[in-house]
PDB file of C-alpha atoms in Angstrom:
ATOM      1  CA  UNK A   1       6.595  71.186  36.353  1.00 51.00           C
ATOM      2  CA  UNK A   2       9.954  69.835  36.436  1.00 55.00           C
ATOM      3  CA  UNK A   3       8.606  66.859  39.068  1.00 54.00           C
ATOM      4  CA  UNK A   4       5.391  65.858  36.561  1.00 56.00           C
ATOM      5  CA  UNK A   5       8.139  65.541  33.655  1.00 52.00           C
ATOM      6  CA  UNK A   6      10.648  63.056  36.149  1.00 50.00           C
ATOM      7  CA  UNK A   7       7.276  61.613  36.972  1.00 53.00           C
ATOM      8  CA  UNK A   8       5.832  60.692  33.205  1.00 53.00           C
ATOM      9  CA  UNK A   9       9.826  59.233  32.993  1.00 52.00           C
ATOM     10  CA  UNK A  10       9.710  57.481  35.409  1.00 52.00           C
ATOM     11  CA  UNK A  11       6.845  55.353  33.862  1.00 53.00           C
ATOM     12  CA  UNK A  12       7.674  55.608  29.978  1.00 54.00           C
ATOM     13  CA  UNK A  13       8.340  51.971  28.609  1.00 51.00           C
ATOM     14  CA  UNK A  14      11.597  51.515  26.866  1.00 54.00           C
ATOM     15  CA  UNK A  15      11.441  49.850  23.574  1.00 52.00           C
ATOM     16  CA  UNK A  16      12.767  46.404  24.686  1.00 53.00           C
ATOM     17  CA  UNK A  17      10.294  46.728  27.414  1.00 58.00           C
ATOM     18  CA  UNK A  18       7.213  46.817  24.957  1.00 52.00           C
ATOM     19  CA  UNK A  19       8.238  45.063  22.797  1.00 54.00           C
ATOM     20  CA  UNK A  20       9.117  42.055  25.606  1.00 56.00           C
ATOM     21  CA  UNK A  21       5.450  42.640  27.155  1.00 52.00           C
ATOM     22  CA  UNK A  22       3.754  43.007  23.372  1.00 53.00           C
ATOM     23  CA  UNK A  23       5.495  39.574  22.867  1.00 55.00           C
ATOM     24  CA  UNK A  24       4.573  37.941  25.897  1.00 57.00           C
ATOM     25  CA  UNK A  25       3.504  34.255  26.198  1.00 59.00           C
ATOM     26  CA  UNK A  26       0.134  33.780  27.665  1.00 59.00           C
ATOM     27  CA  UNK A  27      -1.425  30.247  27.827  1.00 61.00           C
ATOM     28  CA  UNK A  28      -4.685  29.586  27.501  1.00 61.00           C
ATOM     29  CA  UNK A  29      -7.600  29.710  30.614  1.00 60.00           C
ATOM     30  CA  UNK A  30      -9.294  26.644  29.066  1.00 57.00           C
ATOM     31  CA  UNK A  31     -12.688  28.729  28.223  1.00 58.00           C
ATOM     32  CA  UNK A  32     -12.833  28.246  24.779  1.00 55.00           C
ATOM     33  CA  UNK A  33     -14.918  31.875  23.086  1.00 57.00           C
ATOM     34  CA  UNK A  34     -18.123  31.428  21.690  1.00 60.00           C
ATOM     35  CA  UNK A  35     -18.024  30.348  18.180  1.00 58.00           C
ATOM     36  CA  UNK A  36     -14.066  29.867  18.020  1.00 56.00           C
ATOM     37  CA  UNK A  37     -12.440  26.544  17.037  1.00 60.00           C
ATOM     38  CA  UNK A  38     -10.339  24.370  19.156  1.00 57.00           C
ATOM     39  CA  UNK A  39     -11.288  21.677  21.568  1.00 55.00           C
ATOM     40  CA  UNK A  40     -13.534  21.201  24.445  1.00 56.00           C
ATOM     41  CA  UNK A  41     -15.621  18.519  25.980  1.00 57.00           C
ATOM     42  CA  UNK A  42     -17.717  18.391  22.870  1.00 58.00           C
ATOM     43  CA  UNK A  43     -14.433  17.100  21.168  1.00 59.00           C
ATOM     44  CA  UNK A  44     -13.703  14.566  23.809  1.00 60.00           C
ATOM     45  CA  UNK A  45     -13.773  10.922  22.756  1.00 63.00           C
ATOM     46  CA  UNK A  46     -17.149   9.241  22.974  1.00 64.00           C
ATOM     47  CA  UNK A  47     -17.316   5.939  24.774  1.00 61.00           C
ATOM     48  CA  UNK A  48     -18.581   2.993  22.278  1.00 64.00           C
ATOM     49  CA  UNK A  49     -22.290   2.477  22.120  1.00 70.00           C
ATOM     50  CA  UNK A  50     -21.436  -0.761  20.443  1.00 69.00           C
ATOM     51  CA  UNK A  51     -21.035  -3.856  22.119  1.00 75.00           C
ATOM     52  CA  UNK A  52     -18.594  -5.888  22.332  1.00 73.00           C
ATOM     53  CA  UNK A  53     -19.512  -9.189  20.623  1.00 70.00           C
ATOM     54  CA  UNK A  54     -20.454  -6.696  18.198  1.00 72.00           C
ATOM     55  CA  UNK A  55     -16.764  -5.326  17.862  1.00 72.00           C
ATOM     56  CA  UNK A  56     -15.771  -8.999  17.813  1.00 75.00           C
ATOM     57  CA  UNK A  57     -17.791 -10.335  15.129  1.00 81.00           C
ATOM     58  CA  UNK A  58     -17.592  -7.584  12.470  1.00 83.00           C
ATOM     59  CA  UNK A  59     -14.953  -4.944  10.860  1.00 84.00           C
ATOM     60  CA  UNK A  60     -16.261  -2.121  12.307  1.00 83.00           C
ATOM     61  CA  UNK A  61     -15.968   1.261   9.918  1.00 83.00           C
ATOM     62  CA  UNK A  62     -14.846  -0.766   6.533  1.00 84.00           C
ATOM     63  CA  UNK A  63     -18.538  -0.371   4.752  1.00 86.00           C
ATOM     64  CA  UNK A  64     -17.987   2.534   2.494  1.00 87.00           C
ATOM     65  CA  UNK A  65     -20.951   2.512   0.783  1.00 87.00           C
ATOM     66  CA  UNK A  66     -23.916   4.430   1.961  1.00 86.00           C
ATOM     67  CA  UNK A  67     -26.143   1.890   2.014  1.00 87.00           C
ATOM     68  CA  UNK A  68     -25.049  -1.644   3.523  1.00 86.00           C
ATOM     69  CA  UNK A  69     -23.486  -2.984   6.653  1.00 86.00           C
ATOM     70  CA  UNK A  70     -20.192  -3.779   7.924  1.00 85.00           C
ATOM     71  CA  UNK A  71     -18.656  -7.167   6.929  1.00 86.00           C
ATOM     72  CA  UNK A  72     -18.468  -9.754   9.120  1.00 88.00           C
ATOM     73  CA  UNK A  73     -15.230 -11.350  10.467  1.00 89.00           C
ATOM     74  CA  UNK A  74     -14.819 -14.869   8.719  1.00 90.00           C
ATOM     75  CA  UNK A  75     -12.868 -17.806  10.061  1.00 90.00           C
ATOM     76  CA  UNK A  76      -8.389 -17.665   9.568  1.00 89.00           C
ATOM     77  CA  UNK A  77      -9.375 -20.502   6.729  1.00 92.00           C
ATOM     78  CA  UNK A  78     -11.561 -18.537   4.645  1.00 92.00           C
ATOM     79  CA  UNK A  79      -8.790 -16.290   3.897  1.00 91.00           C
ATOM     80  CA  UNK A  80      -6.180 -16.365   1.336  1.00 94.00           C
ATOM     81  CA  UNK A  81      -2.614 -18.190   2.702  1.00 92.00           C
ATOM     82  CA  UNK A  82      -0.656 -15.152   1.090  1.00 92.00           C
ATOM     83  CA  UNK A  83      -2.114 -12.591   3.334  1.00 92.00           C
ATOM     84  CA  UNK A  84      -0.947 -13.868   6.671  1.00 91.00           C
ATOM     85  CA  UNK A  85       2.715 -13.675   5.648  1.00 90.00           C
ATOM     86  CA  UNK A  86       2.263  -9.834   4.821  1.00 91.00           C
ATOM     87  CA  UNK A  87       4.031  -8.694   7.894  1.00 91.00           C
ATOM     88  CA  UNK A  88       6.815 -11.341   7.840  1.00 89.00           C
ATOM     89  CA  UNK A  89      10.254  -9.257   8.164  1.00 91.00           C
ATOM     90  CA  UNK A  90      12.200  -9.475   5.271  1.00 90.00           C
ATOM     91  CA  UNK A  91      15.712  -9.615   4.944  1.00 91.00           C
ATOM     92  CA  UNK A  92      18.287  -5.925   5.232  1.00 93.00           C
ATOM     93  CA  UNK A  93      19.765  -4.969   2.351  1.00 93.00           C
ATOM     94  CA  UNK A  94      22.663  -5.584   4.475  1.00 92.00           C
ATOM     95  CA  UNK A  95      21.901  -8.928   4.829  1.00 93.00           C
ATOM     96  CA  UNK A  96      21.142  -9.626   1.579  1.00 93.00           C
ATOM     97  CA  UNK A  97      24.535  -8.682   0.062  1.00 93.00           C
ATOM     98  CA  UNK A  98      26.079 -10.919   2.539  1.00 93.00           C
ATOM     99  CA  UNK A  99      24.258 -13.991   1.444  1.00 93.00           C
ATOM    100  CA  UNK A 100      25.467 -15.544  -2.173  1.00 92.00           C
ATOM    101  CA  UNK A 101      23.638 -14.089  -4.944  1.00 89.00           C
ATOM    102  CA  UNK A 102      22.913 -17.489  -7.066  1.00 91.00           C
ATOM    103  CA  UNK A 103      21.820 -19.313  -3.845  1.00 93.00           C
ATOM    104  CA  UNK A 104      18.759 -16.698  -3.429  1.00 92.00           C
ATOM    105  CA  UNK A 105      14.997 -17.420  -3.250  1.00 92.00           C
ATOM    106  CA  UNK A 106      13.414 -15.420  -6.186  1.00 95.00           C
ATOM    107  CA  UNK A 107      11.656 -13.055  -4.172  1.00 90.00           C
ATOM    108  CA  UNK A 108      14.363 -11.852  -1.908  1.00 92.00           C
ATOM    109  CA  UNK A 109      17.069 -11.872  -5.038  1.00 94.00           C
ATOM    110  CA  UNK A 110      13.841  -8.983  -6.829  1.00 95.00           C
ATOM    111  CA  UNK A 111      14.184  -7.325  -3.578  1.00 94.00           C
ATOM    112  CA  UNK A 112      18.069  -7.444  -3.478  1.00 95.00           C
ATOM    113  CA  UNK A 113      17.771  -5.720  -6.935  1.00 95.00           C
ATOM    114  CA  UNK A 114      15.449  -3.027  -5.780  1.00 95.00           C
ATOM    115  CA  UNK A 115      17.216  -2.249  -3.266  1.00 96.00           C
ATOM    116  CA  UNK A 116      20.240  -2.257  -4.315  1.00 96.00           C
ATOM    117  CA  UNK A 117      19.215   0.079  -7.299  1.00 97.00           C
ATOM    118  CA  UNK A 118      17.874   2.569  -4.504  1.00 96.00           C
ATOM    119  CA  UNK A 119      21.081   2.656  -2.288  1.00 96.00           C
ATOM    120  CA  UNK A 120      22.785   3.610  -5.340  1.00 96.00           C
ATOM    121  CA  UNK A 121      20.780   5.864  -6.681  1.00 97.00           C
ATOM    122  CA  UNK A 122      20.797   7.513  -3.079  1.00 96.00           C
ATOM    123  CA  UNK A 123      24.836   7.499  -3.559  1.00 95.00           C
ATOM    124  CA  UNK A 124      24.401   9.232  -6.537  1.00 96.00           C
ATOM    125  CA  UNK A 125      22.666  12.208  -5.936  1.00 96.00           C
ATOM    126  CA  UNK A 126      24.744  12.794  -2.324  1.00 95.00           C
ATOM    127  CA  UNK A 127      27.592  13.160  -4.577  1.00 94.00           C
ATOM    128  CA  UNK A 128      26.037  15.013  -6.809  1.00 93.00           C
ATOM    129  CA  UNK A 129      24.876  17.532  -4.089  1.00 93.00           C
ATOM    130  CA  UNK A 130      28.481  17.699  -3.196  1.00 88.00           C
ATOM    131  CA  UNK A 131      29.693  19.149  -6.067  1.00 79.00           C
TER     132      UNK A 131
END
């Protein structure tokens, strides 16, 4: 009797033990279950069925009505001269404050203002989370 008991001991988990195997990490097998979510080849990218001087003469994906098509791509001079200098940098606050304040374009002394008014507001409430 006293040999079963060292024997059922012997193989009694600790409680660090199960709880380290109840934790464990396991990693997936790549079968997905039947009905679960997650990805797959069904999920993979699909190759373009559209051809290229397709791609190249229209803005594929902008129609957002449910009837119509696409609109097509028009030449650089049918479009408005404002809306190629969209993504021009524009000057750092930084910079800004280093330049002299009456000799500013109109545009970058508006955005010297806003952005001034944000730094400071910014200042403000650091200090005021400080105290």
């Amino acid at each position: 009797m006293a040999m079963n008991h060292a024997r059922s001991i012997r193989y009694m988990l600790t409680a660090k033990e199960a709880i380290g195997v109840a934790h464990q990490r396991t990693f997936a097998t790549g079968k997905a279950k039947k009905g679960s979510k997650g990805g797959g080849a069904a999920d993979a990218p699909k190759a373009s069925s559209l051809s290229k001087e397709v791609k190249s003469s229209t803005v594929v994906g902008a129609n957002i009505l449910k009837e119509g098509t696409d609109p097509k791509i028009l030449p650089d001079s049918d479009y408005p001269d404002w809306l190629w200098h969209l993504l021009d940098k524009r000057p750092a606050l930084s910079e800004l404050r280093r330049k002299n304040i009456e000799t500013l374009a109109y545009d970058d002394l508006k955005r010297f203002v806003k952005l001034d008014n944000r730094a400071r507001i910014k200042e403000n409430n650091t200090v005021k989370a400080k105290n």
